[in-house]
GROMACS .gro file of N, CA and C in nm:
model
  528
    1ARG      N    1   8.852  27.493  13.102
    1ARG     CA    2   8.961  27.572  13.203
    1ARG      C    3   8.962  27.690  13.221
    2TYR      N    4   8.980  27.704  13.356
    2TYR     CA    5   8.949  27.862  13.427
    2TYR      C    6   9.061  27.939  13.396
    3TRP      N    7   9.039  28.063  13.365
    3TRP     CA    8   9.110  28.161  13.355
    3TRP      C    9   9.049  28.321  13.408
    4PRO      N   10   9.131  28.422  13.468
    4PRO     CA   11   9.100  28.547  13.498
    4PRO      C   12   9.011  28.622  13.350
    5ALA      N   13   8.897  28.641  13.391
    5ALA     CA   14   8.854  28.708  13.233
    5ALA      C   15   8.959  28.778  13.175
    6ARG      N   16   9.023  28.881  13.214
    6ARG     CA   17   9.113  28.987  13.172
    6ARG      C   18   9.242  28.896  13.050
    7LYS      N   19   9.246  28.720  13.100
    7LYS     CA   20   9.365  28.668  13.024
    7LYS      C   21   9.308  28.587  12.913
    8ALA      N   22   9.163  28.573  12.945
    8ALA     CA   23   9.131  28.473  12.857
    8ALA      C   24   9.128  28.486  12.697
    9GLN      N   25   9.222  28.420  12.636
    9GLN     CA   26   9.191  28.457  12.479
    9GLN      C   27   9.169  28.318  12.363
   10VAL      N   28   9.129  28.329  12.303
   10VAL     CA   29   9.108  28.250  12.171
   10VAL      C   30   9.161  28.202  12.086
   11SER      N   31   9.248  28.088  12.090
   11SER     CA   32   9.338  28.064  12.005
   11SER      C   33   9.262  28.033  11.840
   12THR      N   34   9.377  28.055  11.720
   12THR     CA   35   9.319  28.064  11.621
   12THR      C   36   9.270  27.912  11.576
   13GLU      N   37   9.333  27.790  11.641
   13GLU     CA   38   9.277  27.690  11.609
   13GLU      C   39   9.168  27.633  11.673
   14ARG      N   40   9.099  27.660  11.783
   14ARG     CA   41   8.992  27.636  11.809
   14ARG      C   42   8.871  27.756  11.809
   15GLN      N   43   8.751  27.692  11.781
   15GLN     CA   44   8.624  27.780  11.813
   15GLN      C   45   8.605  27.789  11.975
   16ALA      N   46   8.552  27.889  12.048
   16ALA     CA   47   8.532  27.879  12.156
   16ALA      C   48   8.388  27.930  12.222
   17ALA      N   49   8.363  27.870  12.315
   17ALA     CA   50   8.226  27.981  12.377
   17ALA      C   51   8.267  27.962  12.522
   18THR      N   52   8.208  28.083  12.561
   18THR     CA   53   8.246  28.135  12.692
   18THR      C   54   8.126  28.165  12.772
   19LYS      N   55   8.146  28.134  12.893
   19LYS     CA   56   8.032  28.205  13.005
   19LYS      C   57   8.160  28.225  13.126
   20CYS      N   58   8.045  28.353  13.186
   20CYS     CA   59   8.081  28.388  13.304
   20CYS      C   60   8.052  28.325  13.418
   21MET      N   61   8.104  28.316  13.518
   21MET     CA   62   8.087  28.218  13.634
   21MET      C   63   8.071  28.333  13.741
   22PRO      N   64   8.003  28.290  13.833
   22PRO     CA   65   7.977  28.388  13.953
   22PRO      C   66   8.123  28.401  14.023
   23SER      N   67   8.228  28.338  14.023
   23SER     CA   68   8.343  28.342  14.047
   23SER      C   69   8.389  28.483  13.987
   24GLY      N   70   8.362  28.514  13.889
   24GLY     CA   71   8.401  28.599  13.830
   24GLY      C   72   8.517  28.548  13.723
   25LEU      N   73   8.547  28.445  13.726
   25LEU     CA   74   8.644  28.365  13.644
   25LEU      C   75   8.560  28.333  13.494
   26LEU      N   76   8.627  28.265  13.405
   26LEU     CA   77   8.572  28.257  13.266
   26LEU      C   78   8.607  28.117  13.234
   27TYR      N   79   8.484  28.073  13.222
   27TYR     CA   80   8.490  27.918  13.180
   27TYR      C   81   8.472  27.924  13.000
   28THR      N   82   8.568  27.852  12.924
   28THR     CA   83   8.605  27.821  12.781
   28THR      C   84   8.594  27.715  12.762
   29ALA      N   85   8.501  27.703  12.669
   29ALA     CA   86   8.487  27.539  12.625
   29ALA      C   87   8.517  27.558  12.476
   30THR      N   88   8.589  27.426  12.432
   30THR     CA   89   8.634  27.444  12.290
   30THR      C   90   8.579  27.337  12.222
   31ILE      N   91   8.600  27.329  12.087
   31ILE     CA   92   8.582  27.251  11.962
   31ILE      C   93   8.715  27.233  11.899
   32SER      N   94   8.761  27.112  11.871
   32SER     CA   95   8.884  27.144  11.777
   32SER      C   96   8.835  27.154  11.650
   33VAL      N   97   8.945  27.201  11.558
   33VAL     CA   98   8.926  27.227  11.420
   33VAL      C   99   8.841  27.103  11.320
   34PHE      N  100   8.936  26.967  11.377
   34PHE     CA  101   8.874  26.851  11.310
   34PHE      C  102   8.734  26.814  11.368
   35ALA      N  103   8.672  26.840  11.507
   35ALA     CA  104   8.526  26.854  11.499
   35ALA      C  105   8.443  26.934  11.441
   36ALA      N  106   8.491  27.089  11.424
   36ALA     CA  107   8.406  27.159  11.350
   36ALA      C  108   8.399  27.146  11.208
   37THR      N  109   8.530  27.046  11.185
   37THR     CA  110   8.524  27.048  11.004
   37THR      C  111   8.414  26.921  11.005
   38ARG      N  112   8.422  26.827  11.068
   38ARG     CA  113   8.349  26.720  11.047
   38ARG      C  114   8.180  26.750  11.077
   39LEU      N  115   8.141  26.878  11.130
   39LEU     CA  116   8.028  26.914  11.172
   39LEU      C  117   7.993  26.991  11.006
   40ALA      N  118   8.065  27.066  10.985
   40ALA     CA  119   8.075  27.122  10.849
   40ALA      C  120   8.036  27.061  10.744
   41SER      N  121   8.106  26.922  10.749
   41SER     CA  122   8.108  26.839  10.640
   41SER      C  123   7.952  26.748  10.605
   42ARG      N  124   7.924  26.738  10.741
   42ARG     CA  125   7.797  26.673  10.715
   42ARG      C  126   7.665  26.744  10.707
   43PRO      N  127   7.555  26.673  10.614
   43PRO     CA  128   7.430  26.745  10.661
   43PRO      C  129   7.362  26.781  10.782
   44LEU      N  130   7.278  26.899  10.781
   44LEU     CA  131   7.229  26.928  10.932
   44LEU      C  132   7.139  26.814  10.970
   45LEU      N  133   7.140  26.785  11.072
   45LEU     CA  134   7.047  26.665  11.088
   45LEU      C  135   6.881  26.732  11.177
   46ALA      N  136   6.795  26.662  11.205
   46ALA     CA  137   6.671  26.739  11.294
   46ALA      C  138   6.761  26.757  11.413
   47GLY      N  139   6.729  26.863  11.446
   47GLY     CA  140   6.743  26.926  11.601
   47GLY      C  141   6.889  27.041  11.592
   48PRO      N  142   6.934  27.045  11.684
   48PRO     CA  143   7.101  27.128  11.676
   48PRO      C  144   7.179  27.061  11.637
   49ALA      N  145   7.291  27.083  11.570
   49ALA     CA  146   7.393  27.015  11.584
   49ALA      C  147   7.457  27.069  11.668
   50LEU      N  148   7.478  27.166  11.750
   50LEU     CA  149   7.554  27.192  11.865
   50LEU      C  150   7.460  27.224  11.972
   51ARG      N  151   7.489  27.153  12.108
   51ARG     CA  152   7.415  27.223  12.209
   51ARG      C  153   7.504  27.236  12.321
   52GLN      N  154   7.444  27.286  12.408
   52GLN     CA  155   7.537  27.309  12.563
   52GLN      C  156   7.500  27.171  12.661
   53SER      N  157   7.595  27.131  12.711
   53SER     CA  158   7.593  27.013  12.814
   53SER      C  159   7.647  27.038  12.932
   54ARG      N  160   7.607  27.040  13.058
   54ARG     CA  161   7.719  27.027  13.157
   54ARG      C  162   7.776  27.184  13.174
   55GLY      N  163   7.696  27.282  13.173
   55GLY     CA  164   7.764  27.404  13.172
   55GLY      C  165   7.786  27.458  13.018
   56CYS      N  166   7.877  27.487  12.989
   56CYS     CA  167   7.945  27.563  12.861
   56CYS      C  168   7.988  27.460  12.773
   57ARG      N  169   8.018  27.332  12.802
   57ARG     CA  170   8.096  27.239  12.690
   57ARG      C  171   8.021  27.242  12.567
   58LEU      N  172   8.038  27.252  12.436
   58LEU     CA  173   7.972  27.269  12.333
   58LEU      C  174   7.978  27.082  12.306
   59MET      N  175   7.878  27.020  12.284
   59MET     CA  176   7.877  26.893  12.205
   59MET      C  177   7.821  26.886  12.101
   60ALA      N  178   7.866  26.803  11.994
   60ALA     CA  179   7.829  26.735  11.858
   60ALA      C  180   7.754  26.645  11.861
   61SER      N  181   7.582  26.671  11.816
   61SER     CA  182   7.523  26.558  11.784
   61SER      C  183   7.555  26.454  11.718
   62VAL      N  184   7.554  26.300  11.726
   62VAL     CA  185   7.610  26.243  11.626
   62VAL      C  186   7.486  26.144  11.608
   63SER      N  187   7.373  26.208  11.618
   63SER     CA  188   7.253  26.130  11.551
   63SER      C  189   7.250  26.113  11.403
   64GLY      N  190   7.178  26.009  11.353
   64GLY     CA  191   7.162  26.050  11.220
   64GLY      C  192   7.185  25.909  11.109
   65VAL      N  193   7.185  25.869  10.994
   65VAL     CA  194   7.173  25.780  10.901
   65VAL      C  195   7.319  25.754  10.938
   66VAL      N  196   7.387  25.656  10.950
   66VAL     CA  197   7.512  25.658  10.907
   66VAL      C  198   7.553  25.621  10.753
   67TYR      N  199   7.478  25.469  10.700
   67TYR     CA  200   7.470  25.458  10.566
   67TYR      C  201   7.335  25.384  10.592
   68ALA      N  202   7.283  25.361  10.443
   68ALA     CA  203   7.137  25.303  10.426
   68ALA      C  204   7.135  25.199  10.307
   69GLN      N  205   7.082  25.101  10.340
   69GLN     CA  206   7.043  25.044  10.221
   69GLN      C  207   6.903  24.983  10.234
   70ALA      N  208   6.824  24.951  10.105
   70ALA     CA  209   6.675  24.891  10.114
   70ALA      C  210   6.693  24.741  10.150
   71ASP      N  211   6.568  24.694  10.214
   71ASP     CA  212   6.542  24.574  10.227
   71ASP      C  213   6.676  24.502  10.313
   72VAL      N  214   6.681  24.557  10.409
   72VAL     CA  215   6.834  24.481  10.529
   72VAL      C  216   6.823  24.527  10.641
   73PRO      N  217   6.874  24.420  10.685
   73PRO     CA  218   6.888  24.457  10.859
   73PRO      C  219   6.893  24.579  10.894
   74ALA      N  220   6.837  24.635  11.007
   74ALA     CA  221   6.851  24.765  11.025
   74ALA      C  222   6.930  24.789  11.177
   75VAL      N  223   7.058  24.825  11.157
   75VAL     CA  224   7.109  24.810  11.269
   75VAL      C  225   7.149  24.984  11.362
   76ARG      N  226   7.059  24.989  11.508
   76ARG     CA  227   7.126  25.127  11.560
   76ARG      C  228   7.225  25.107  11.657
   77LEU      N  229   7.304  25.202  11.650
   77LEU     CA  230   7.410  25.228  11.758
   77LEU      C  231   7.371  25.334  11.839
   78PHE      N  232   7.365  25.304  11.966
   78PHE     CA  233   7.306  25.402  12.084
   78PHE      C  234   7.472  25.461  12.083
   79THR      N  235   7.495  25.589  12.097
   79THR     CA  236   7.608  25.635  12.112
   79THR      C  237   7.626  25.799  12.152
   80LYS      N  238   7.737  25.835  12.167
   80LYS     CA  239   7.777  26.004  12.223
   80LYS      C  240   7.868  26.064  12.157
   81GLU      N  241   7.902  26.154  12.156
   81GLU     CA  242   8.023  26.221  12.072
   81GLU      C  243   8.166  26.180  12.173
   82GLY      N  244   8.291  26.149  12.105
   82GLY     CA  245   8.396  26.119  12.174
   82GLY      C  246   8.391  25.998  12.215
   83CYS      N  247   8.300  25.887  12.202
   83CYS     CA  248   8.293  25.756  12.264
   83CYS      C  249   8.380  25.667  12.127
   84THR      N  250   8.503  25.641  12.184
   84THR     CA  251   8.615  25.562  12.124
   84THR      C  252   8.551  25.424  12.099
   85LEU      N  253   8.502  25.368  12.193
   85LEU     CA  254   8.454  25.218  12.192
   85LEU      C  255   8.331  25.204  12.049
   86CYS      N  256   8.261  25.327  12.077
   86CYS     CA  257   8.170  25.338  11.962
   86CYS      C  258   8.226  25.312  11.841
   87ASP      N  259   8.343  25.390  11.816
   87ASP     CA  260   8.362  25.413  11.700
   87ASP      C  261   8.440  25.307  11.632
   88LYS      N  262   8.473  25.209  11.726
   88LYS     CA  263   8.539  25.073  11.718
   88LYS      C  264   8.447  25.004  11.637
   89VAL      N  265   8.325  24.977  11.705
   89VAL     CA  266   8.209  24.903  11.651
   89VAL      C  267   8.162  24.946  11.532
   90ARG      N  268   8.148  25.087  11.505
   90ARG     CA  269   8.096  25.146  11.368
   90ARG      C  270   8.235  25.084  11.262
   91ASP      N  271   8.331  25.101  11.296
   91ASP     CA  272   8.417  25.015  11.166
   91ASP      C  273   8.409  24.876  11.170
   92VAL      N  274   8.403  24.811  11.267
   92VAL     CA  275   8.358  24.648  11.276
   92VAL      C  276   8.222  24.662  11.155
   93LEU      N  277   8.144  24.745  11.198
   93LEU     CA  278   8.014  24.699  11.082
   93LEU      C  279   8.023  24.759  10.943
   94ARG      N  280   8.114  24.880  10.966
   94ARG     CA  281   8.135  24.905  10.808
   94ARG      C  282   8.220  24.794  10.764
   95GLY      N  283   8.308  24.719  10.804
   95GLY     CA  284   8.385  24.646  10.754
   95GLY      C  285   8.336  24.503  10.703
   96VAL      N  286   8.224  24.508  10.756
   96VAL     CA  287   8.149  24.367  10.703
   96VAL      C  288   8.031  24.401  10.592
   97THR      N  289   8.010  24.543  10.548
   97THR     CA  290   7.894  24.558  10.494
   97THR      C  291   7.900  24.473  10.342
   98ASP      N  292   7.994  24.448  10.318
   98ASP     CA  293   7.991  24.389  10.161
   98ASP      C  294   7.961  24.234  10.196
   99ARG      N  295   7.996  24.180  10.284
   99ARG     CA  296   7.971  24.035  10.340
   99ARG      C  297   7.823  24.012  10.408
  100ALA      N  298   7.792  24.123  10.469
  100ALA     CA  299   7.659  24.120  10.528
  100ALA      C  300   7.566  24.238  10.549
  101PRO      N  301   7.479  24.278  10.375
  101PRO     CA  302   7.434  24.441  10.360
  101PRO      C  303   7.333  24.483  10.483
  102HIS      N  304   7.345  24.577  10.531
  102HIS     CA  305   7.271  24.634  10.628
  102HIS      C  306   7.276  24.770  10.625
  103SER      N  307   7.172  24.821  10.712
  103SER     CA  308   7.225  24.997  10.749
  103SER      C  309   7.236  25.003  10.873
  104LEU      N  310   7.284  25.144  10.879
  104LEU     CA  311   7.363  25.170  11.021
  104LEU      C  312   7.295  25.321  11.039
  105GLU      N  313   7.232  25.319  11.185
  105GLU     CA  314   7.184  25.453  11.241
  105GLU      C  315   7.232  25.494  11.359
  106ALA      N  316   7.278  25.613  11.388
  106ALA     CA  317   7.366  25.649  11.537
  106ALA      C  318   7.266  25.721  11.594
  107VAL      N  319   7.229  25.683  11.735
  107VAL     CA  320   7.143  25.771  11.804
  107VAL      C  321   7.225  25.806  11.937
  108ASP      N  322   7.232  25.971  11.954
  108ASP     CA  323   7.340  26.028  12.024
  108ASP      C  324   7.230  26.037  12.159
  109ILE      N  325   7.278  25.944  12.231
  109ILE     CA  326   7.203  25.921  12.371
  109ILE      C  327   7.190  26.054  12.476
  110THR      N  328   7.261  26.160  12.411
  110THR     CA  329   7.264  26.301  12.486
  110THR      C  330   7.177  26.425  12.417
  111ASP      N  331   7.161  26.375  12.316
  111ASP     CA  332   7.057  26.444  12.221
  111ASP      C  333   6.894  26.478  12.347
  112GLU      N  334   6.830  26.580  12.367
  112GLU     CA  335   6.738  26.604  12.452
  112GLU      C  336   6.621  26.539  12.406
  113ASP      N  337   6.577  26.477  12.281
  113ASP     CA  338   6.485  26.446  12.245
  113ASP      C  339   6.548  26.242  12.244
  114HIS      N  340   6.639  26.232  12.337
  114HIS     CA  341   6.666  26.116  12.327
  114HIS      C  342   6.694  26.050  12.487
  115ALA      N  343   6.619  26.115  12.556
  115ALA     CA  344   6.654  26.116  12.745
  115ALA      C  345   6.631  25.982  12.759
  116GLN      N  346   6.545  25.920  12.713
  116GLN     CA  347   6.496  25.797  12.748
  116GLN      C  348   6.580  25.658  12.743
  117TRP      N  349   6.683  25.721  12.612
  117TRP     CA  350   6.816  25.612  12.607
  117TRP      C  351   6.912  25.652  12.712
  118LEU      N  352   6.931  25.772  12.727
  118LEU     CA  353   7.029  25.828  12.838
  118LEU      C  354   6.979  25.752  12.970
  119ALA      N  355   6.874  25.752  12.984
  119ALA     CA  356   6.817  25.672  13.128
  119ALA      C  357   6.889  25.519  13.170
  120LYS      N  358   6.876  25.498  12.994
  120LYS     CA  359   6.885  25.340  13.019
  120LYS      C  360   7.025  25.319  12.984
  121TYR      N  361   7.089  25.394  12.901
  121TYR     CA  362   7.197  25.294  12.868
  121TYR      C  363   7.341  25.396  12.873
  122LYS      N  364   7.326  25.525  12.997
  122LYS     CA  365   7.417  25.621  13.023
  122LYS      C  366   7.585  25.566  13.042
  123TYR      N  367   7.537  25.428  13.119
  123TYR     CA  368   7.680  25.370  13.167
  123TYR      C  369   7.711  25.239  13.052
  124ASP      N  370   7.661  25.216  12.979
  124ASP     CA  371   7.684  25.111  12.865
  124ASP      C  372   7.746  25.141  12.733
  125ILE      N  373   7.714  25.231  12.665
  125ILE     CA  374   7.754  25.270  12.560
  125ILE      C  375   7.900  25.217  12.495
  126PRO      N  376   7.910  25.166  12.368
  126PRO     CA  377   7.802  25.157  12.274
  126PRO      C  378   7.715  25.002  12.325
  127VAL      N  379   7.593  25.101  12.287
  127VAL     CA  380   7.491  24.946  12.269
  127VAL      C  381   7.385  24.952  12.137
  128LEU      N  382   7.370  24.830  12.096
  128LEU     CA  383   7.339  24.795  11.955
  128LEU      C  384   7.187  24.728  11.946
  129HIS      N  385   7.136  24.803  11.872
  129HIS     CA  386   6.987  24.732  11.835
  129HIS      C  387   7.006  24.655  11.686
  130LEU      N  388   6.941  24.568  11.679
  130LEU     CA  389   6.925  24.482  11.503
  130LEU      C  390   6.742  24.451  11.515
  131ASP      N  391   6.744  24.538  11.415
  131ASP     CA  392   6.575  24.531  11.358
  131ASP      C  393   6.513  24.529  11.491
  132GLY      N  394   6.530  24.673  11.578
  132GLY     CA  395   6.465  24.695  11.669
  132GLY      C  396   6.436  24.629  11.798
  133ALA      N  397   6.514  24.497  11.785
  133ALA     CA  398   6.579  24.420  11.934
  133ALA      C  399   6.716  24.423  12.013
  134TYR      N  400   6.727  24.435  12.120
  134TYR     CA  401   6.865  24.477  12.153
  134TYR      C  402   6.917  24.357  12.097
  135TRP      N  403   7.100  24.407  12.094
  135TRP     CA  404   7.184  24.282  12.027
  135TRP      C  405   7.295  24.271  12.125
  136THR      N  406   7.357  24.386  12.127
  136THR     CA  407   7.487  24.403  12.231
  136THR      C  408   7.532  24.501  12.285
  137LYS      N  409   7.605  24.501  12.383
  137LYS     CA  410   7.682  24.623  12.393
  137LYS      C  411   7.841  24.603  12.448
  138HIS      N  412   7.904  24.734  12.441
  138HIS     CA  413   8.068  24.754  12.464
  138HIS      C  414   8.135  24.684  12.351
  139ARG      N  415   8.157  24.575  12.279
  139ARG     CA  416   8.257  24.542  12.169
  139ARG      C  417   8.193  24.467  12.052
  140LEU      N  418   8.194  24.470  11.992
  140LEU     CA  419   8.174  24.377  11.854
  140LEU      C  420   8.281  24.309  11.786
  141THR      N  421   8.267  24.187  11.746
  141THR     CA  422   8.395  24.140  11.642
  141THR      C  423   8.330  24.123  11.544
  142GLU      N  424   8.406  24.092  11.433
  142GLU     CA  425   8.360  24.061  11.297
  142GLU      C  426   8.244  23.948  11.292
  143GLU      N  427   8.318  23.821  11.340
  143GLU     CA  428   8.234  23.720  11.366
  143GLU      C  429   8.084  23.727  11.420
  144GLU      N  430   8.101  23.798  11.518
  144GLU     CA  431   7.944  23.828  11.578
  144GLU      C  432   7.843  23.909  11.465
  145ALA      N  433   7.938  24.012  11.403
  145ALA     CA  434   7.866  24.101  11.341
  145ALA      C  435   7.783  23.985  11.232
  146LEU      N  436   7.856  23.942  11.152
  146LEU     CA  437   7.823  23.854  11.070
  146LEU      C  438   7.729  23.757  11.124
  147GLU      N  439   7.708  23.689  11.238
  147GLU     CA  440   7.652  23.578  11.275
  147GLU      C  441   7.507  23.624  11.313
  148ALA      N  442   7.505  23.730  11.387
  148ALA     CA  443   7.371  23.799  11.391
  148ALA      C  444   7.330  23.875  11.266
  149LEU      N  445   7.411  23.911  11.172
  149LEU     CA  446   7.319  23.985  11.067
  149LEU      C  447   7.274  23.874  10.952
  150ALA      N  448   7.358  23.773  10.977
  150ALA     CA  449   7.307  23.651  10.906
  150ALA      C  450   7.158  23.608  10.931
  151GLU      N  451   7.139  23.588  11.082
  151GLU     CA  452   7.010  23.571  11.153
  151GLU      C  453   6.907  23.652  11.115
  152ALA      N  454   6.948  23.797  11.136
  152ALA     CA  455   6.855  23.908  11.090
  152ALA      C  456   6.798  23.876  10.976
  153GLY      N  457   6.905  23.860  10.869
  153GLY     CA  458   6.840  23.864  10.738
  153GLY      C  459   6.775  23.730  10.684
  154ALA      N  460   6.802  23.635  10.750
  154ALA     CA  461   6.708  23.490  10.773
  154ALA      C  462   6.584  23.548  10.815
  155GLY      N  463   6.565  23.650  10.881
  155GLY     CA  464   6.450  23.647  11.000
  155GLY      C  465   6.418  23.589  11.122
  156ALA      N  466   6.580  23.554  11.177
  156ALA     CA  467   6.556  23.436  11.257
  156ALA      C  468   6.638  23.511  11.417
  157PHE      N  469   6.650  23.666  11.387
  157PHE     CA  470   6.715  23.748  11.477
  157PHE      C  471   6.606  23.713  11.615
  158ALA      N  472   6.666  23.706  11.711
  158ALA     CA  473   6.559  23.739  11.877
  158ALA      C  474   6.687  23.824  11.934
  159ALA      N  475   6.610  23.899  12.034
  159ALA     CA  476   6.666  23.960  12.109
  159ALA      C  477   6.754  23.893  12.226
  160ARG      N  478   6.864  23.963  12.243
  160ARG     CA  479   6.961  23.906  12.359
  160ARG      C  480   6.913  23.940  12.477
  161ARG      N  481   6.984  23.846  12.555
  161ARG     CA  482   6.949  23.902  12.694
  161ARG      C  483   7.100  23.954  12.750
  162GLY      N  484   7.055  24.041  12.858
  162GLY     CA  485   7.153  24.117  12.926
  162GLY      C  486   7.184  24.266  12.904
  163GLU      N  487   7.046  24.300  12.830
  163GLU     CA  488   7.016  24.496  12.799
  163GLU      C  489   7.017  24.560  12.927
  164PRO      N  490   7.132  24.656  12.920
  164PRO     CA  491   7.148  24.771  13.017
  164PRO      C  492   7.025  24.828  13.025
  165ASP      N  493   7.036  24.874  13.225
  165ASP     CA  494   6.906  24.954  13.192
  165ASP      C  495   6.974  25.037  13.323
  166ALA      N  496   7.039  25.128  13.308
  166ALA     CA  497   7.098  25.202  13.419
  166ALA      C  498   6.996  25.266  13.537
  167GLU      N  499   6.876  25.360  13.487
  167GLU     CA  500   6.754  25.359  13.554
  167GLU      C  501   6.736  25.279  13.639
  168ARG      N  502   6.732  25.145  13.617
  168ARG     CA  503   6.666  25.041  13.695
  168ARG      C  504   6.769  25.013  13.823
  169LEU      N  505   6.886  25.041  13.749
  169LEU     CA  506   6.992  24.983  13.849
  169LEU      C  507   7.003  25.068  13.976
  170GLU      N  508   6.998  25.245  13.900
  170GLU     CA  509   7.012  25.306  14.033
  170GLU      C  510   6.884  25.342  14.132
  171ARG      N  511   6.762  25.264  14.064
  171ARG     CA  512   6.650  25.254  14.160
  171ARG      C  513   6.700  25.158  14.266
  172ARG      N  514   6.736  25.038  14.213
  172ARG     CA  515   6.772  24.919  14.313
  172ARG      C  516   6.858  24.982  14.389
  173LYS      N  517   6.992  25.061  14.378
  173LYS     CA  518   7.088  25.108  14.499
  173LYS      C  519   6.992  25.184  14.568
  174GLU      N  520   6.902  25.243  14.540
  174GLU     CA  521   6.832  25.356  14.639
  174GLU      C  522   6.746  25.288  14.735
  175GLU      N  523   6.704  25.142  14.695
  175GLU     CA  524   6.612  25.096  14.763
  175GLU      C  525   6.661  25.009  14.913
  176ARG      N  526   6.852  24.991  14.845
  176ARG     CA  527   6.946  24.917  14.944
  176ARG      C  528   6.937  25.003  15.087
   0.00000   0.00000   0.00000
């Protein structure tokens, strides 16, 4: 939101970060109390928990282990803060852990150290990898999860077709 600097107020319900813009206006970026509570309740991960992205907007990194078990298929969820489809996929995976044990790691594609994933998946999150191989994107049903996790548990999972690559897509558009 843009306000004249003299009128900018920080509400008690939100934390704010501000930056003066060349126009003399004050840009205020906020994080909800819910998000701040979520950040404070989890252990610090490698790298900054908050970072600036696109101006002054504060973003929370969602990278890290969601849950882990030994000797089970490993799922990597490529995501970013605020991705509601990613939350639905995470819920599906969490719902099948009793029937198909697996570990889940979230990779925030907007983290500075994950630039290669942002270049590849920026238009297609959520993207899932299973034991290091591309699995699926956008949506996941319980049946699809159980089937793929059973394949991985038996050592028979193979990378699926259709892995997104935004960088390649953009190069093709430039060539036209």
